[in-house]
Short mmCIF file of N, CA and C and ligand atoms in Angstrom, two decimals:
data_model
loop_
_atom_site.label_atom_id
_atom_site.label_comp_id
_atom_site.label_asym_id
_atom_site.label_seq_id
_atom_site.Cartn_x
_atom_site.Cartn_y
_atom_site.Cartn_z
N MET A 11 7.79 -28.20 -20.78
CA MET A 11 8.26 -27.87 -19.43
C MET A 11 7.36 -28.58 -18.40
N THR A 12 7.97 -29.23 -17.44
CA THR A 12 7.16 -29.89 -16.41
C THR A 12 6.55 -28.85 -15.49
N SER A 13 5.54 -29.28 -14.79
CA SER A 13 4.89 -28.31 -13.90
C SER A 13 5.82 -27.91 -12.75
N ILE A 14 6.74 -28.85 -12.38
CA ILE A 14 7.65 -28.53 -11.27
C ILE A 14 8.61 -27.41 -11.67
N SER A 15 9.21 -27.54 -12.87
CA SER A 15 10.17 -26.49 -13.24
C SER A 15 9.44 -25.17 -13.49
N ARG A 16 8.22 -25.28 -13.97
CA ARG A 16 7.47 -24.03 -14.17
C ARG A 16 7.21 -23.35 -12.81
N ARG A 17 6.89 -24.20 -11.85
CA ARG A 17 6.63 -23.64 -10.52
C ARG A 17 7.91 -22.97 -9.97
N ARG A 18 9.05 -23.63 -10.25
CA ARG A 18 10.33 -23.05 -9.79
C ARG A 18 10.55 -21.68 -10.42
N LEU A 19 10.29 -21.61 -11.70
CA LEU A 19 10.48 -20.34 -12.40
C LEU A 19 9.59 -19.25 -11.80
N VAL A 20 8.36 -19.60 -11.56
CA VAL A 20 7.44 -18.63 -10.98
C VAL A 20 7.95 -18.18 -9.62
N GLY A 21 8.43 -19.15 -8.84
CA GLY A 21 8.98 -18.81 -7.53
C GLY A 21 10.17 -17.89 -7.64
N ALA A 22 11.06 -18.20 -8.61
CA ALA A 22 12.26 -17.38 -8.77
C ALA A 22 11.88 -15.95 -9.16
N ALA A 23 10.90 -15.85 -10.05
CA ALA A 23 10.49 -14.50 -10.49
C ALA A 23 9.93 -13.72 -9.31
N PHE A 24 9.23 -14.43 -8.43
CA PHE A 24 8.62 -13.76 -7.30
C PHE A 24 9.68 -13.19 -6.35
N LEU A 25 10.84 -13.91 -6.29
CA LEU A 25 11.88 -13.48 -5.36
C LEU A 25 12.73 -12.34 -5.90
N LEU A 26 12.71 -12.14 -7.21
CA LEU A 26 13.54 -11.08 -7.78
C LEU A 26 13.09 -9.73 -7.23
N PRO A 27 14.04 -8.87 -6.90
CA PRO A 27 13.62 -7.53 -6.47
C PRO A 27 12.94 -6.83 -7.63
N LEU A 28 11.94 -6.04 -7.29
CA LEU A 28 11.23 -5.31 -8.34
C LEU A 28 12.15 -4.24 -8.93
N THR A 29 12.19 -4.19 -10.24
CA THR A 29 12.97 -3.14 -10.89
C THR A 29 12.23 -1.83 -10.72
N HIS A 30 12.92 -0.74 -11.02
CA HIS A 30 12.25 0.55 -10.92
C HIS A 30 11.02 0.58 -11.83
N GLY A 31 11.16 -0.04 -13.02
CA GLY A 31 10.04 -0.07 -13.97
C GLY A 31 8.83 -0.77 -13.39
N ALA A 32 9.09 -1.88 -12.68
CA ALA A 32 7.97 -2.63 -12.08
C ALA A 32 7.29 -1.80 -11.01
N TRP A 33 8.08 -1.12 -10.19
CA TRP A 33 7.48 -0.24 -9.17
C TRP A 33 6.64 0.84 -9.84
N ALA A 34 7.22 1.41 -10.91
CA ALA A 34 6.50 2.48 -11.60
C ALA A 34 5.17 1.95 -12.12
N GLN A 35 5.17 0.68 -12.59
CA GLN A 35 3.91 0.10 -13.08
C GLN A 35 2.91 -0.06 -11.95
N LEU A 36 3.42 -0.51 -10.78
CA LEU A 36 2.52 -0.67 -9.64
C LEU A 36 1.87 0.67 -9.31
N CYS A 37 2.68 1.71 -9.32
CA CYS A 37 2.17 3.01 -8.95
C CYS A 37 1.35 3.63 -10.07
N ALA A 38 1.45 3.07 -11.27
CA ALA A 38 0.70 3.66 -12.38
C ALA A 38 -0.79 3.39 -12.24
N ARG A 39 -1.17 2.55 -11.27
CA ARG A 39 -2.61 2.30 -11.08
C ARG A 39 -3.12 3.21 -10.00
N PRO A 40 -3.74 4.30 -10.39
CA PRO A 40 -4.19 5.25 -9.38
C PRO A 40 -5.30 4.65 -8.50
N THR A 41 -5.38 5.11 -7.30
CA THR A 41 -6.44 4.69 -6.39
C THR A 41 -7.79 5.09 -6.98
N PRO A 42 -8.74 4.16 -7.05
CA PRO A 42 -10.04 4.48 -7.65
C PRO A 42 -10.81 5.53 -6.85
N ARG A 43 -11.58 6.29 -7.57
CA ARG A 43 -12.46 7.29 -6.93
C ARG A 43 -13.77 6.63 -6.52
N GLU A 44 -14.37 7.14 -5.46
CA GLU A 44 -15.71 6.71 -5.09
C GLU A 44 -16.51 7.93 -4.66
N THR A 45 -17.83 7.76 -4.59
CA THR A 45 -18.70 8.85 -4.17
C THR A 45 -18.34 9.32 -2.76
N GLU A 46 -18.54 10.61 -2.48
CA GLU A 46 -18.29 11.08 -1.11
C GLU A 46 -19.46 10.75 -0.20
N GLY A 47 -20.62 10.42 -0.77
CA GLY A 47 -21.79 10.11 0.05
C GLY A 47 -22.41 11.37 0.62
N PRO A 48 -23.44 11.22 1.46
CA PRO A 48 -24.19 12.40 1.91
C PRO A 48 -23.63 13.10 3.14
N PHE A 49 -22.54 12.59 3.74
CA PHE A 49 -22.18 13.09 5.07
C PHE A 49 -20.85 13.84 5.14
N PHE A 50 -20.28 14.21 4.00
CA PHE A 50 -19.04 15.00 4.06
C PHE A 50 -19.35 16.40 4.60
N LYS A 51 -18.44 16.91 5.43
CA LYS A 51 -18.54 18.29 5.92
C LYS A 51 -17.20 18.96 5.73
N PRO A 52 -17.15 20.12 5.10
CA PRO A 52 -15.87 20.81 4.97
C PRO A 52 -15.40 21.38 6.32
N ALA A 53 -14.14 21.79 6.35
CA ALA A 53 -13.56 22.49 7.50
C ALA A 53 -13.45 21.61 8.75
N SER A 54 -13.08 20.34 8.56
CA SER A 54 -12.84 19.48 9.73
C SER A 54 -11.60 19.98 10.47
N PRO A 55 -11.50 19.67 11.77
CA PRO A 55 -10.30 20.07 12.51
C PRO A 55 -9.05 19.34 12.00
N GLN A 56 -7.89 20.01 12.12
CA GLN A 56 -6.63 19.34 11.77
C GLN A 56 -6.17 18.50 12.94
N ARG A 57 -6.14 17.18 12.77
CA ARG A 57 -5.73 16.26 13.84
C ARG A 57 -5.59 14.86 13.27
N ILE A 58 -4.69 14.08 13.88
CA ILE A 58 -4.56 12.68 13.47
C ILE A 58 -5.32 11.77 14.42
N MET A 59 -5.69 12.31 15.60
CA MET A 59 -6.34 11.51 16.64
C MET A 59 -7.81 11.90 16.72
N LEU A 60 -8.67 10.95 16.38
CA LEU A 60 -10.11 11.24 16.37
C LEU A 60 -10.85 10.62 17.54
N ILE A 61 -10.16 9.84 18.37
CA ILE A 61 -10.84 9.11 19.45
C ILE A 61 -11.43 10.10 20.44
N GLU A 62 -12.72 9.96 20.72
CA GLU A 62 -13.41 10.84 21.66
C GLU A 62 -13.00 10.48 23.09
N PRO A 63 -12.83 11.49 23.95
CA PRO A 63 -12.46 11.21 25.34
C PRO A 63 -13.47 10.25 25.97
N GLY A 64 -12.99 9.23 26.64
CA GLY A 64 -13.86 8.29 27.34
C GLY A 64 -14.45 7.21 26.45
N SER A 65 -14.17 7.23 25.15
CA SER A 65 -14.75 6.23 24.25
C SER A 65 -14.21 4.84 24.56
N LYS A 66 -15.12 3.88 24.64
CA LYS A 66 -14.71 2.49 24.87
C LYS A 66 -14.76 1.68 23.57
N ALA A 67 -14.99 2.36 22.46
CA ALA A 67 -15.09 1.67 21.17
C ALA A 67 -13.75 1.03 20.82
N PRO A 68 -13.76 -0.08 20.08
CA PRO A 68 -12.51 -0.69 19.63
C PRO A 68 -11.69 0.31 18.83
N ARG A 69 -10.40 0.34 19.11
CA ARG A 69 -9.51 1.30 18.45
C ARG A 69 -9.13 0.82 17.05
N LEU A 70 -8.79 1.78 16.21
CA LEU A 70 -8.30 1.47 14.86
C LEU A 70 -7.21 2.46 14.51
N MET A 71 -6.07 1.94 14.04
CA MET A 71 -5.04 2.82 13.51
C MET A 71 -4.84 2.50 12.03
N VAL A 72 -4.88 3.53 11.21
CA VAL A 72 -4.66 3.35 9.78
C VAL A 72 -3.43 4.15 9.41
N SER A 73 -2.53 3.54 8.65
CA SER A 73 -1.35 4.27 8.23
C SER A 73 -1.00 3.89 6.79
N GLY A 74 -0.12 4.67 6.20
CA GLY A 74 0.29 4.40 4.83
C GLY A 74 0.95 5.63 4.24
N ARG A 75 0.97 5.66 2.93
CA ARG A 75 1.62 6.77 2.25
C ARG A 75 0.75 7.28 1.11
N VAL A 76 1.00 8.51 0.73
CA VAL A 76 0.40 9.06 -0.48
C VAL A 76 1.53 9.15 -1.50
N LEU A 77 1.30 8.54 -2.67
CA LEU A 77 2.33 8.47 -3.70
C LEU A 77 1.80 9.10 -4.99
N THR A 78 2.73 9.63 -5.77
CA THR A 78 2.36 10.13 -7.09
C THR A 78 2.31 8.94 -8.06
N ALA A 79 1.80 9.16 -9.25
CA ALA A 79 1.66 8.08 -10.24
C ALA A 79 3.02 7.47 -10.59
N ASP A 80 4.12 8.24 -10.46
CA ASP A 80 5.44 7.67 -10.72
C ASP A 80 6.12 7.25 -9.42
N CYS A 81 5.31 6.98 -8.41
CA CYS A 81 5.78 6.32 -7.19
C CYS A 81 6.63 7.20 -6.29
N LYS A 82 6.53 8.51 -6.43
CA LYS A 82 7.27 9.39 -5.52
C LYS A 82 6.37 9.77 -4.36
N PRO A 83 6.96 9.91 -3.17
CA PRO A 83 6.14 10.30 -2.04
C PRO A 83 5.55 11.69 -2.24
N ALA A 84 4.28 11.83 -1.92
CA ALA A 84 3.62 13.12 -2.02
C ALA A 84 3.65 13.76 -0.64
N ALA A 85 4.66 14.59 -0.41
CA ALA A 85 4.78 15.29 0.87
C ALA A 85 3.72 16.38 0.95
N ASN A 86 3.28 16.63 2.18
CA ASN A 86 2.36 17.75 2.40
C ASN A 86 1.03 17.60 1.67
N ALA A 87 0.65 16.36 1.39
CA ALA A 87 -0.67 16.10 0.78
C ALA A 87 -1.72 16.16 1.89
N LEU A 88 -2.88 16.68 1.55
CA LEU A 88 -3.99 16.78 2.50
C LEU A 88 -4.77 15.47 2.51
N LEU A 89 -5.07 14.96 3.70
CA LEU A 89 -5.98 13.82 3.85
C LEU A 89 -7.09 14.25 4.78
N ASP A 90 -8.32 14.14 4.34
CA ASP A 90 -9.47 14.53 5.17
C ASP A 90 -10.32 13.28 5.37
N PHE A 91 -10.34 12.76 6.60
CA PHE A 91 -11.06 11.52 6.90
C PHE A 91 -12.38 11.81 7.60
N TRP A 92 -13.39 11.00 7.32
CA TRP A 92 -14.63 11.03 8.12
C TRP A 92 -15.25 9.65 8.09
N HIS A 93 -15.87 9.28 9.20
CA HIS A 93 -16.49 7.95 9.25
C HIS A 93 -17.56 7.91 10.33
N ALA A 94 -18.36 6.83 10.30
CA ALA A 94 -19.43 6.64 11.27
C ALA A 94 -18.84 6.33 12.65
N ASP A 95 -19.61 6.64 13.68
CA ASP A 95 -19.17 6.33 15.05
C ASP A 95 -19.48 4.86 15.40
N GLU A 96 -19.35 4.52 16.67
CA GLU A 96 -19.52 3.11 17.08
C GLU A 96 -20.96 2.64 17.02
N THR A 97 -21.91 3.58 16.77
CA THR A 97 -23.30 3.16 16.60
C THR A 97 -23.75 3.27 15.14
N GLY A 98 -22.84 3.68 14.26
CA GLY A 98 -23.20 3.77 12.85
C GLY A 98 -23.73 5.13 12.43
N ASP A 99 -23.60 6.13 13.31
CA ASP A 99 -24.07 7.48 12.97
C ASP A 99 -22.89 8.39 12.60
N TYR A 100 -23.18 9.35 11.73
CA TYR A 100 -22.22 10.42 11.43
C TYR A 100 -22.58 11.63 12.26
N ASP A 101 -21.59 12.37 12.67
CA ASP A 101 -21.84 13.63 13.38
C ASP A 101 -22.01 14.73 12.34
N ASN A 102 -23.25 15.13 12.12
CA ASN A 102 -23.50 16.16 11.10
C ASN A 102 -23.63 17.55 11.69
N ARG A 103 -23.58 17.65 13.04
CA ARG A 103 -23.62 18.97 13.69
C ARG A 103 -22.23 19.41 14.09
N GLY A 104 -21.46 18.47 14.62
CA GLY A 104 -20.10 18.77 15.03
C GLY A 104 -19.10 18.02 14.17
N PHE A 105 -17.95 17.68 14.76
CA PHE A 105 -16.87 17.08 13.97
C PHE A 105 -16.34 15.79 14.58
N ARG A 106 -17.21 15.07 15.34
CA ARG A 106 -16.74 13.78 15.86
C ARG A 106 -16.40 12.85 14.69
N TYR A 107 -15.26 12.22 14.79
CA TYR A 107 -14.77 11.27 13.78
C TYR A 107 -14.62 11.93 12.41
N ARG A 108 -14.15 13.17 12.48
CA ARG A 108 -13.78 13.92 11.28
C ARG A 108 -12.47 14.63 11.58
N GLY A 109 -11.55 14.60 10.64
CA GLY A 109 -10.29 15.31 10.85
C GLY A 109 -9.45 15.29 9.60
N HIS A 110 -8.66 16.36 9.46
CA HIS A 110 -7.72 16.38 8.33
C HIS A 110 -6.30 16.49 8.82
N GLN A 111 -5.37 16.10 7.97
CA GLN A 111 -3.95 16.11 8.30
C GLN A 111 -3.16 16.21 7.00
N PHE A 112 -1.82 16.40 7.14
CA PHE A 112 -0.95 16.51 5.97
C PHE A 112 0.15 15.46 6.06
N THR A 113 0.51 14.89 4.91
CA THR A 113 1.56 13.86 4.91
C THR A 113 2.91 14.47 5.26
N ASP A 114 3.79 13.62 5.79
CA ASP A 114 5.15 14.06 6.12
C ASP A 114 6.03 14.04 4.86
N ALA A 115 7.33 14.24 5.04
CA ALA A 115 8.25 14.35 3.89
C ALA A 115 8.30 13.06 3.08
N GLU A 116 8.00 11.92 3.70
CA GLU A 116 8.00 10.63 2.98
C GLU A 116 6.61 10.28 2.45
N GLY A 117 5.69 11.21 2.54
CA GLY A 117 4.33 10.95 2.07
C GLY A 117 3.50 10.17 3.07
N GLY A 118 4.02 10.00 4.28
CA GLY A 118 3.35 9.16 5.27
C GLY A 118 2.23 9.86 6.01
N TYR A 119 1.25 9.06 6.43
CA TYR A 119 0.17 9.57 7.28
C TYR A 119 -0.15 8.51 8.33
N ARG A 120 -0.86 8.93 9.36
CA ARG A 120 -1.30 8.00 10.42
C ARG A 120 -2.60 8.54 10.99
N LEU A 121 -3.60 7.69 11.06
CA LEU A 121 -4.90 8.07 11.62
C LEU A 121 -5.17 7.20 12.84
N GLU A 122 -5.48 7.84 13.95
CA GLU A 122 -5.82 7.10 15.17
C GLU A 122 -7.28 7.33 15.47
N THR A 123 -8.06 6.26 15.42
CA THR A 123 -9.50 6.44 15.56
C THR A 123 -10.13 5.19 16.15
N ILE A 124 -11.44 5.06 15.97
CA ILE A 124 -12.15 3.86 16.43
C ILE A 124 -12.64 3.10 15.20
N LEU A 125 -13.04 1.87 15.44
CA LEU A 125 -13.60 1.06 14.37
C LEU A 125 -15.00 1.58 14.07
N PRO A 126 -15.22 2.09 12.86
CA PRO A 126 -16.58 2.58 12.56
C PRO A 126 -17.56 1.41 12.51
N ALA A 127 -18.79 1.65 12.98
CA ALA A 127 -19.80 0.59 12.93
C ALA A 127 -20.37 0.47 11.52
N VAL A 128 -20.88 -0.71 11.25
CA VAL A 128 -21.61 -0.92 10.00
C VAL A 128 -22.98 -0.26 10.17
N TYR A 129 -23.48 0.43 9.15
CA TYR A 129 -24.83 0.98 9.23
C TYR A 129 -25.66 0.45 8.07
N PRO A 130 -26.98 0.51 8.16
CA PRO A 130 -27.82 -0.17 7.17
C PRO A 130 -27.50 0.26 5.74
N GLY A 131 -27.36 -0.70 4.89
CA GLY A 131 -27.13 -0.44 3.47
C GLY A 131 -25.67 -0.36 3.06
N ARG A 132 -24.77 -0.29 4.05
CA ARG A 132 -23.35 -0.17 3.72
C ARG A 132 -22.55 -1.19 4.51
N THR A 133 -21.43 -1.60 3.90
CA THR A 133 -20.47 -2.38 4.66
C THR A 133 -19.57 -1.42 5.44
N ARG A 134 -18.70 -1.93 6.30
CA ARG A 134 -17.83 -1.07 7.10
C ARG A 134 -16.87 -0.30 6.17
N HIS A 135 -16.72 1.00 6.39
CA HIS A 135 -15.88 1.81 5.50
C HIS A 135 -15.44 3.10 6.18
N ILE A 136 -14.43 3.71 5.60
CA ILE A 136 -13.93 5.03 6.02
C ILE A 136 -13.90 5.91 4.78
N HIS A 137 -14.41 7.12 4.90
CA HIS A 137 -14.36 8.07 3.78
C HIS A 137 -13.08 8.89 3.87
N VAL A 138 -12.56 9.25 2.72
CA VAL A 138 -11.37 10.12 2.72
C VAL A 138 -11.30 10.92 1.43
N LYS A 139 -10.80 12.14 1.58
CA LYS A 139 -10.42 12.96 0.43
C LYS A 139 -8.91 13.17 0.52
N VAL A 140 -8.23 12.97 -0.58
CA VAL A 140 -6.77 13.10 -0.63
C VAL A 140 -6.45 14.14 -1.69
N GLN A 141 -5.61 15.10 -1.31
CA GLN A 141 -5.27 16.15 -2.28
C GLN A 141 -3.78 16.47 -2.20
N PRO A 142 -3.01 16.09 -3.24
CA PRO A 142 -1.61 16.49 -3.24
C PRO A 142 -1.50 18.01 -3.30
N ALA A 143 -0.41 18.54 -2.76
CA ALA A 143 -0.24 20.00 -2.73
C ALA A 143 -0.44 20.57 -4.14
N GLY A 144 -1.41 21.43 -4.27
CA GLY A 144 -1.68 22.08 -5.55
C GLY A 144 -2.36 21.18 -6.57
N GLY A 145 -2.77 19.96 -6.16
CA GLY A 145 -3.35 19.01 -7.12
C GLY A 145 -4.84 18.82 -6.95
N ARG A 146 -5.37 17.89 -7.71
CA ARG A 146 -6.79 17.61 -7.77
C ARG A 146 -7.18 16.70 -6.59
N ILE A 147 -8.40 16.85 -6.10
CA ILE A 147 -8.87 16.05 -4.96
C ILE A 147 -9.29 14.66 -5.43
N LEU A 148 -8.81 13.64 -4.73
CA LEU A 148 -9.30 12.27 -4.90
C LEU A 148 -10.25 11.97 -3.75
N THR A 149 -11.50 11.70 -4.07
CA THR A 149 -12.47 11.30 -3.05
C THR A 149 -12.66 9.80 -3.16
N THR A 150 -12.51 9.09 -2.04
CA THR A 150 -12.67 7.65 -2.11
C THR A 150 -13.07 7.08 -0.76
N GLN A 151 -13.11 5.76 -0.63
CA GLN A 151 -13.47 5.09 0.62
C GLN A 151 -12.55 3.90 0.81
N LEU A 152 -12.29 3.57 2.06
CA LEU A 152 -11.46 2.41 2.40
C LEU A 152 -12.33 1.33 3.03
N TYR A 153 -12.01 0.08 2.72
CA TYR A 153 -12.80 -1.06 3.20
C TYR A 153 -11.96 -2.01 4.04
N PHE A 154 -12.68 -2.87 4.76
CA PHE A 154 -12.05 -3.81 5.70
C PHE A 154 -12.19 -5.23 5.15
N PRO A 155 -11.10 -5.98 5.11
CA PRO A 155 -11.19 -7.36 4.62
C PRO A 155 -12.03 -8.22 5.57
N GLY A 156 -12.67 -9.23 5.00
CA GLY A 156 -13.37 -10.22 5.82
C GLY A 156 -14.72 -9.78 6.34
N GLU A 157 -15.24 -8.64 5.86
CA GLU A 157 -16.55 -8.19 6.32
C GLU A 157 -17.64 -8.90 5.51
N GLU A 158 -18.62 -9.44 6.21
CA GLU A 158 -19.72 -10.16 5.54
C GLU A 158 -20.43 -9.28 4.53
N GLU A 159 -20.60 -8.00 4.88
CA GLU A 159 -21.40 -7.11 4.03
C GLU A 159 -20.66 -6.65 2.78
N ASN A 160 -19.35 -6.92 2.69
CA ASN A 160 -18.60 -6.42 1.53
C ASN A 160 -19.25 -6.84 0.21
N GLN A 161 -19.65 -8.10 0.12
CA GLN A 161 -20.16 -8.62 -1.15
C GLN A 161 -21.56 -8.09 -1.46
N ARG A 162 -22.25 -7.56 -0.46
CA ARG A 162 -23.62 -7.07 -0.68
C ARG A 162 -23.67 -5.55 -0.91
N ASP A 163 -22.52 -4.89 -0.76
CA ASP A 163 -22.46 -3.44 -0.90
C ASP A 163 -22.01 -3.09 -2.31
N GLY A 164 -22.89 -2.42 -3.06
CA GLY A 164 -22.59 -2.10 -4.45
C GLY A 164 -21.40 -1.17 -4.63
N LEU A 165 -21.03 -0.43 -3.56
CA LEU A 165 -19.89 0.48 -3.67
C LEU A 165 -18.57 -0.20 -3.34
N PHE A 166 -18.65 -1.37 -2.70
CA PHE A 166 -17.42 -2.05 -2.28
C PHE A 166 -16.52 -2.36 -3.47
N ARG A 167 -15.21 -2.15 -3.29
CA ARG A 167 -14.21 -2.51 -4.31
C ARG A 167 -13.05 -3.18 -3.60
N ALA A 168 -12.64 -4.32 -4.14
CA ALA A 168 -11.53 -5.06 -3.52
C ALA A 168 -10.23 -4.26 -3.58
N ASP A 169 -10.09 -3.38 -4.59
CA ASP A 169 -8.83 -2.62 -4.67
C ASP A 169 -8.81 -1.42 -3.71
N LEU A 170 -9.86 -1.29 -2.89
CA LEU A 170 -9.85 -0.28 -1.83
C LEU A 170 -9.82 -0.93 -0.44
N LEU A 171 -9.48 -2.21 -0.40
CA LEU A 171 -9.35 -2.90 0.89
C LEU A 171 -8.07 -2.48 1.58
N MET A 172 -8.15 -2.23 2.87
CA MET A 172 -6.93 -2.01 3.65
C MET A 172 -6.25 -3.35 3.89
N ARG A 173 -4.94 -3.32 4.07
CA ARG A 173 -4.22 -4.49 4.57
C ARG A 173 -4.31 -4.41 6.09
N MET A 174 -4.80 -5.45 6.72
CA MET A 174 -4.98 -5.41 8.17
C MET A 174 -3.94 -6.33 8.83
N ALA A 175 -3.09 -5.76 9.66
CA ALA A 175 -2.15 -6.57 10.43
C ALA A 175 -2.92 -7.35 11.48
N ASP A 176 -3.93 -6.73 12.03
CA ASP A 176 -4.87 -7.38 12.94
C ASP A 176 -6.12 -6.51 12.91
N ARG A 177 -7.06 -6.78 13.79
CA ARG A 177 -8.34 -6.06 13.77
C ARG A 177 -8.16 -4.56 14.01
N GLN A 178 -7.04 -4.17 14.61
CA GLN A 178 -6.86 -2.78 15.03
C GLN A 178 -5.88 -1.98 14.18
N GLN A 179 -5.22 -2.62 13.21
CA GLN A 179 -4.19 -1.90 12.45
C GLN A 179 -4.37 -2.12 10.97
N GLY A 180 -4.71 -1.04 10.27
CA GLY A 180 -4.89 -1.11 8.82
C GLY A 180 -3.83 -0.29 8.11
N ALA A 181 -3.60 -0.64 6.85
CA ALA A 181 -2.65 0.11 6.05
C ALA A 181 -3.20 0.29 4.65
N PHE A 182 -2.96 1.46 4.10
CA PHE A 182 -3.37 1.71 2.72
C PHE A 182 -2.49 2.80 2.12
N ASP A 183 -1.97 2.54 0.93
CA ASP A 183 -1.20 3.55 0.19
C ASP A 183 -2.07 4.11 -0.94
N PHE A 184 -2.17 5.41 -0.97
CA PHE A 184 -2.93 6.08 -2.02
C PHE A 184 -2.00 6.43 -3.17
N VAL A 185 -2.46 6.21 -4.38
CA VAL A 185 -1.70 6.62 -5.57
C VAL A 185 -2.54 7.65 -6.31
N ILE A 186 -1.96 8.83 -6.44
CA ILE A 186 -2.69 9.95 -7.03
C ILE A 186 -2.32 10.08 -8.49
N ALA A 187 -3.31 10.14 -9.34
CA ALA A 187 -3.06 10.24 -10.80
C ALA A 187 -2.37 11.55 -11.13
FE1 FE2 B 219 -20.39 6.38 4.82
#
């Protein structure tokens, strides 16, 4: 087979709609777990908007879905987010940049916040705990593509990178085992 026809075949395969089986395989890879780190606090307020009044920090919106291992939307799943502020500090006394929410009927969520700053020893990241209704908690972290520190951070994982439409809009779908 010439390389041209092989390339055509690859292209054709890429254009085929994914069968249900292929989708199921995609979803069969659960989102990896990561350490919660030292700054998790229980009982965060329920809210999707974490931006502090008067904050001039660059905005960040993260959205996506929570899916089960067989690719079904996980409605009413709990997502508890926490991250560093614009100076790289966590609020350990109060609940700045901490909040929990529940997915909608399609498993969708949306977080409106600021871009967390990089702090010493870590690349830019967002912490999250995800728990399907009545299920086990997934603790993990989300990362930003194109960050210099990604390669130097031992916790960084490429499969936890958000898809960024631009600097202010990230997307990530969680798959719960
Ligand atoms: Fe952190």
